[in-house]
CSV table of C-alpha atoms and ligand atoms in Angstrom, one decimal:
chain,number,residue,atom,x,y,z
A,1,MET,CA,168.2,176.2,-34.1
A,2,ALA,CA,164.9,177.5,-32.7
A,3,VAL,CA,163.4,179.2,-29.7
A,4,LEU,CA,160.9,176.9,-28.0
A,5,GLU,CA,157.9,177.8,-25.9
A,6,ILE,CA,158.7,177.8,-22.2
A,7,ARG,CA,156.0,176.1,-20.2
A,8,THR,CA,154.9,178.1,-17.2
A,9,TYR,CA,153.1,177.1,-14.0
A,10,PRO,CA,150.4,175.6,-13.8
A,11,ASP,CA,151.3,173.6,-17.0
A,12,PRO,CA,151.0,169.9,-15.9
A,13,VAL,CA,154.2,169.0,-17.7
A,14,LEU,CA,156.1,170.6,-14.9
A,15,LYS,CA,154.9,167.9,-12.5
A,16,GLU,CA,156.0,165.1,-14.8
A,17,ARG,CA,159.1,163.0,-14.2
A,18,GLY,CA,161.6,162.8,-17.1
A,19,ARG,CA,162.4,159.6,-18.9
A,20,GLU,CA,166.0,158.3,-19.1
A,21,VAL,CA,167.7,159.5,-22.4
A,22,THR,CA,168.8,156.4,-24.4
A,23,GLU,CA,169.4,157.9,-27.9
A,24,PHE,CA,172.3,160.3,-28.3
A,25,GLY,CA,171.7,161.1,-31.9
A,26,GLU,CA,170.7,164.0,-34.1
A,27,GLU,CA,167.2,164.4,-32.5
A,28,LEU,CA,168.8,164.9,-29.0
A,29,HIS,CA,171.4,167.3,-30.4
A,30,ARG,CA,168.6,169.4,-32.1
A,31,LEU,CA,166.7,169.5,-28.8
A,32,LEU,CA,169.8,170.6,-26.9
A,33,ASP,CA,170.6,173.3,-29.5
A,34,ASP,CA,167.0,174.6,-29.4
A,35,MET,CA,167.0,174.6,-25.6
A,36,ALA,CA,170.3,176.6,-25.6
A,37,ASP,CA,168.6,179.2,-27.9
A,38,THR,CA,165.5,179.2,-25.7
A,39,MET,CA,167.6,179.7,-22.5
A,40,ALA,CA,169.7,182.4,-24.0
A,41,LYS,CA,166.7,184.4,-25.2
A,42,ALA,CA,165.0,184.1,-21.8
A,43,GLU,CA,168.3,185.0,-20.1
A,44,GLY,CA,168.0,181.9,-17.9
A,45,LEU,CA,170.8,180.2,-15.9
A,46,GLY,CA,169.3,176.8,-16.3
A,47,LEU,CA,166.6,175.1,-18.3
A,48,ALA,CA,165.2,171.5,-17.9
A,49,ALA,CA,163.6,169.5,-20.8
A,50,ASN,CA,160.1,169.4,-19.3
A,51,GLN,CA,160.1,173.2,-19.3
A,52,VAL,CA,159.9,173.0,-23.1
A,53,GLY,CA,157.5,170.2,-23.0
A,54,GLU,CA,159.9,167.2,-23.3
A,55,THR,CA,159.8,164.8,-20.4
A,56,LEU,CA,163.4,163.7,-20.6
A,57,ARG,CA,166.1,163.5,-18.0
A,58,LEU,CA,168.3,166.4,-19.2
A,59,PHE,CA,168.9,170.1,-18.5
A,60,LEU,CA,171.2,172.9,-19.5
A,61,MET,CA,173.1,175.2,-17.1
A,62,ASP,CA,174.9,178.5,-17.8
A,63,VAL,CA,176.1,179.8,-14.5
A,64,PRO,CA,178.5,182.7,-14.2
A,65,ASP,CA,181.8,181.9,-12.5
A,66,GLY,CA,183.2,184.0,-9.6
A,67,GLU,CA,184.3,186.8,-11.9
A,68,GLY,CA,180.8,187.2,-13.4
A,69,GLN,CA,182.0,185.6,-16.6
A,70,ARG,CA,179.9,182.9,-18.2
A,71,THR,CA,181.5,179.5,-18.1
A,72,GLY,CA,179.6,178.4,-21.1
A,73,ILE,CA,176.6,176.1,-21.4
A,74,VAL,CA,176.9,172.6,-19.7
A,75,GLU,CA,174.6,170.0,-21.2
A,76,VAL,CA,173.6,167.5,-18.4
A,77,ILE,CA,171.9,164.3,-19.4
A,78,ASN,CA,170.7,161.5,-17.1
A,79,PRO,CA,172.3,163.2,-14.0
A,80,ARG,CA,172.9,161.5,-10.7
A,81,ILE,CA,173.7,163.7,-7.6
A,82,LEU,CA,176.5,161.7,-5.8
A,83,ALA,CA,177.0,163.9,-2.8
A,84,ARG,CA,175.6,167.1,-1.2
A,85,ARG,CA,177.5,169.1,1.4
A,86,GLY,CA,176.8,172.2,3.4
A,87,GLU,CA,173.9,174.6,3.2
A,88,ILE,CA,173.1,177.8,1.3
A,89,LYS,CA,170.0,180.0,1.2
A,90,TYR,CA,169.4,181.9,-2.1
A,91,GLU,CA,166.6,183.8,-3.7
A,92,GLU,CA,165.7,181.6,-6.6
A,93,GLY,CA,163.6,182.2,-9.6
A,94,CYS,CA,162.5,180.0,-12.4
A,95,LEU,CA,161.6,180.6,-16.1
A,96,SER,CA,158.4,178.6,-15.5
A,97,PHE,CA,157.3,181.1,-12.7
A,98,PRO,CA,157.8,184.5,-14.3
A,99,GLU,CA,158.7,187.2,-11.9
A,100,LEU,CA,158.5,185.0,-8.8
A,101,TYR,CA,161.5,184.9,-6.5
A,102,GLU,CA,161.7,183.0,-3.2
A,103,PRO,CA,164.5,182.1,-0.9
A,104,VAL,CA,165.3,178.3,-0.9
A,105,ILE,CA,167.7,176.4,1.2
A,106,ARG,CA,169.9,173.8,-0.6
A,107,ALA,CA,173.2,172.1,-0.3
A,108,ASN,CA,176.2,174.5,-1.0
A,109,GLU,CA,178.2,171.8,-2.8
A,110,VAL,CA,177.3,168.9,-5.0
A,111,GLU,CA,179.0,166.2,-6.9
A,112,LEU,CA,177.3,165.4,-10.1
A,113,ALA,CA,177.7,162.5,-12.5
A,114,TYR,CA,176.0,162.7,-15.9
A,115,GLN,CA,176.3,162.0,-19.6
A,116,ASP,CA,177.2,164.5,-22.3
A,117,ARG,CA,175.5,164.8,-25.7
A,118,HIS,CA,177.6,161.9,-27.0
A,119,GLY,CA,176.7,159.6,-24.1
A,120,GLN,CA,180.1,160.0,-22.5
A,121,GLU,CA,180.2,159.8,-18.7
A,122,GLN,CA,181.2,163.1,-17.0
A,123,ARG,CA,181.6,164.3,-13.4
A,124,ILE,CA,181.7,167.8,-11.9
A,125,LYS,CA,182.0,169.3,-8.5
A,126,ALA,CA,180.0,172.5,-8.1
A,127,LYS,CA,179.7,175.1,-5.4
A,128,GLY,CA,177.4,178.1,-4.6
A,129,LEU,CA,175.3,179.3,-7.5
A,130,ALA,CA,176.3,176.4,-9.8
A,131,ALA,CA,175.4,173.9,-7.1
A,132,ILE,CA,172.0,175.7,-6.5
A,133,CYS,CA,171.4,175.6,-10.3
A,134,ILE,CA,172.1,171.8,-10.5
A,135,GLN,CA,169.7,171.0,-7.6
A,136,HIS,CA,167.0,173.3,-9.0
A,137,GLU,CA,167.2,171.7,-12.5
A,138,PHE,CA,167.6,168.2,-11.1
A,139,ASP,CA,164.3,168.8,-9.2
A,140,HIS,CA,162.6,169.7,-12.5
A,141,LEU,CA,163.5,166.2,-13.9
A,142,GLU,CA,161.7,164.7,-10.9
A,143,GLY,CA,158.6,166.9,-11.5
A,144,ILE,CA,159.5,169.1,-8.5
A,145,THR,CA,159.6,172.9,-8.7
A,146,PHE,CA,161.3,175.4,-6.4
A,147,LEU,CA,158.0,176.2,-4.8
A,148,ASP,CA,157.8,172.6,-3.6
A,149,ARG,CA,160.9,173.4,-1.5
A,150,LEU,CA,159.1,176.1,0.5
A,151,SER,CA,157.1,175.6,3.7
A,152,PRO,CA,153.4,175.0,3.0
A,153,LEU,CA,152.4,178.4,4.2
A,154,LYS,CA,155.1,180.3,2.1
A,155,ARG,CA,154.1,178.2,-0.9
A,156,LYS,CA,150.5,179.1,-0.5
A,157,VAL,CA,151.2,182.9,-0.3
A,158,ALA,CA,153.7,182.7,-3.2
A,159,LEU,CA,151.3,180.9,-5.4
A,160,ARG,CA,148.4,183.2,-4.6
A,161,ASP,CA,150.6,186.2,-5.6
A,162,TYR,CA,151.8,184.4,-8.7
A,163,MET,CA,148.3,183.5,-9.9
A,164,ARG,CA,147.1,187.0,-9.3
A,165,ASN,CA,150.0,188.6,-11.2
A,166,ASN,CA,149.8,186.2,-14.1
A,167,ARG,CA,146.0,185.7,-14.4
A,168,ASP,CA,145.6,186.8,-18.0
A,169,ASP,CA,148.6,184.8,-19.1
A,170,ILE,CA,147.4,181.7,-17.3
A,171,GLU,CA,143.9,181.9,-18.7
A,172,GLU,CA,145.3,182.2,-22.2
A,173,LYS,CA,147.7,179.3,-21.7
A,174,GLN,CA,145.0,177.0,-20.2
A,175,PHE,CA,143.0,177.7,-23.3
A,176,ARG,CA,145.9,176.7,-25.5
A,177,THR,CA,146.7,173.6,-23.4
A,178,LYS,CA,143.1,172.5,-23.9
A,179,ALA,CA,143.3,173.0,-27.6
A,180,ARG,CA,146.6,171.1,-27.7
A,181,ALA,CA,145.0,168.2,-25.8
A,182,LYS,CA,142.1,168.2,-28.2
A,183,ARG,CA,144.4,168.0,-31.2
A,184,ALA,CA,146.2,165.0,-29.6
A,185,GLU,CA,142.9,163.1,-29.1
A,186,PRO,CA,142.6,160.0,-31.2
A,187,GLN,CA,140.4,160.3,-34.3
A,188,VAL,CA,137.1,158.9,-33.6
A,189,VAL,CA,135.9,156.7,-36.5
A,190,SER,CA,132.2,156.5,-36.5
A,191,PRO,CA,131.0,152.9,-36.6
A,192,GLY,CA,129.3,151.7,-39.7
B,201,CO,CO1,163.2,176.3,-12.9
């Protein structure tokens, strides 16, 4: 179990679409456990794989029920949203956009089919905050963030504020992303 680094905007991994999960073994279980630790430490309600740098179609959700009690973490792998009903507006936040909150309109009810950590098919119906969380996390798997759900003007203003508030952090992270890219470059073997 380990706490992973949460990737924050403008990390390019947030725009990547996740790949289907095909292996339900130890490696997947370790990632899910690490993501659970990461989400708990950050006090998040949801966490998608690309937010920790893994472009896979999976997310965790930990949404309080009506009584304010936690329902426990649900591990959602290869999800499909089968139905959306109604409409709800809610002030959303995202662990990848620290301290940014914007109202987003989504469906108030969703039906979700997914696989659990053992590859078993599951289905849930969710309402309210749980439905919002599912749609927000599902978007992450498509490379879409909650800011993409705002009008162009609102998005522009929100991003400007975000960039201003996080300038130091962003500069440091961009430096680290470059270093990471450099490490990943193939070794150049000099000819001769
Ligand atoms: Co998010």
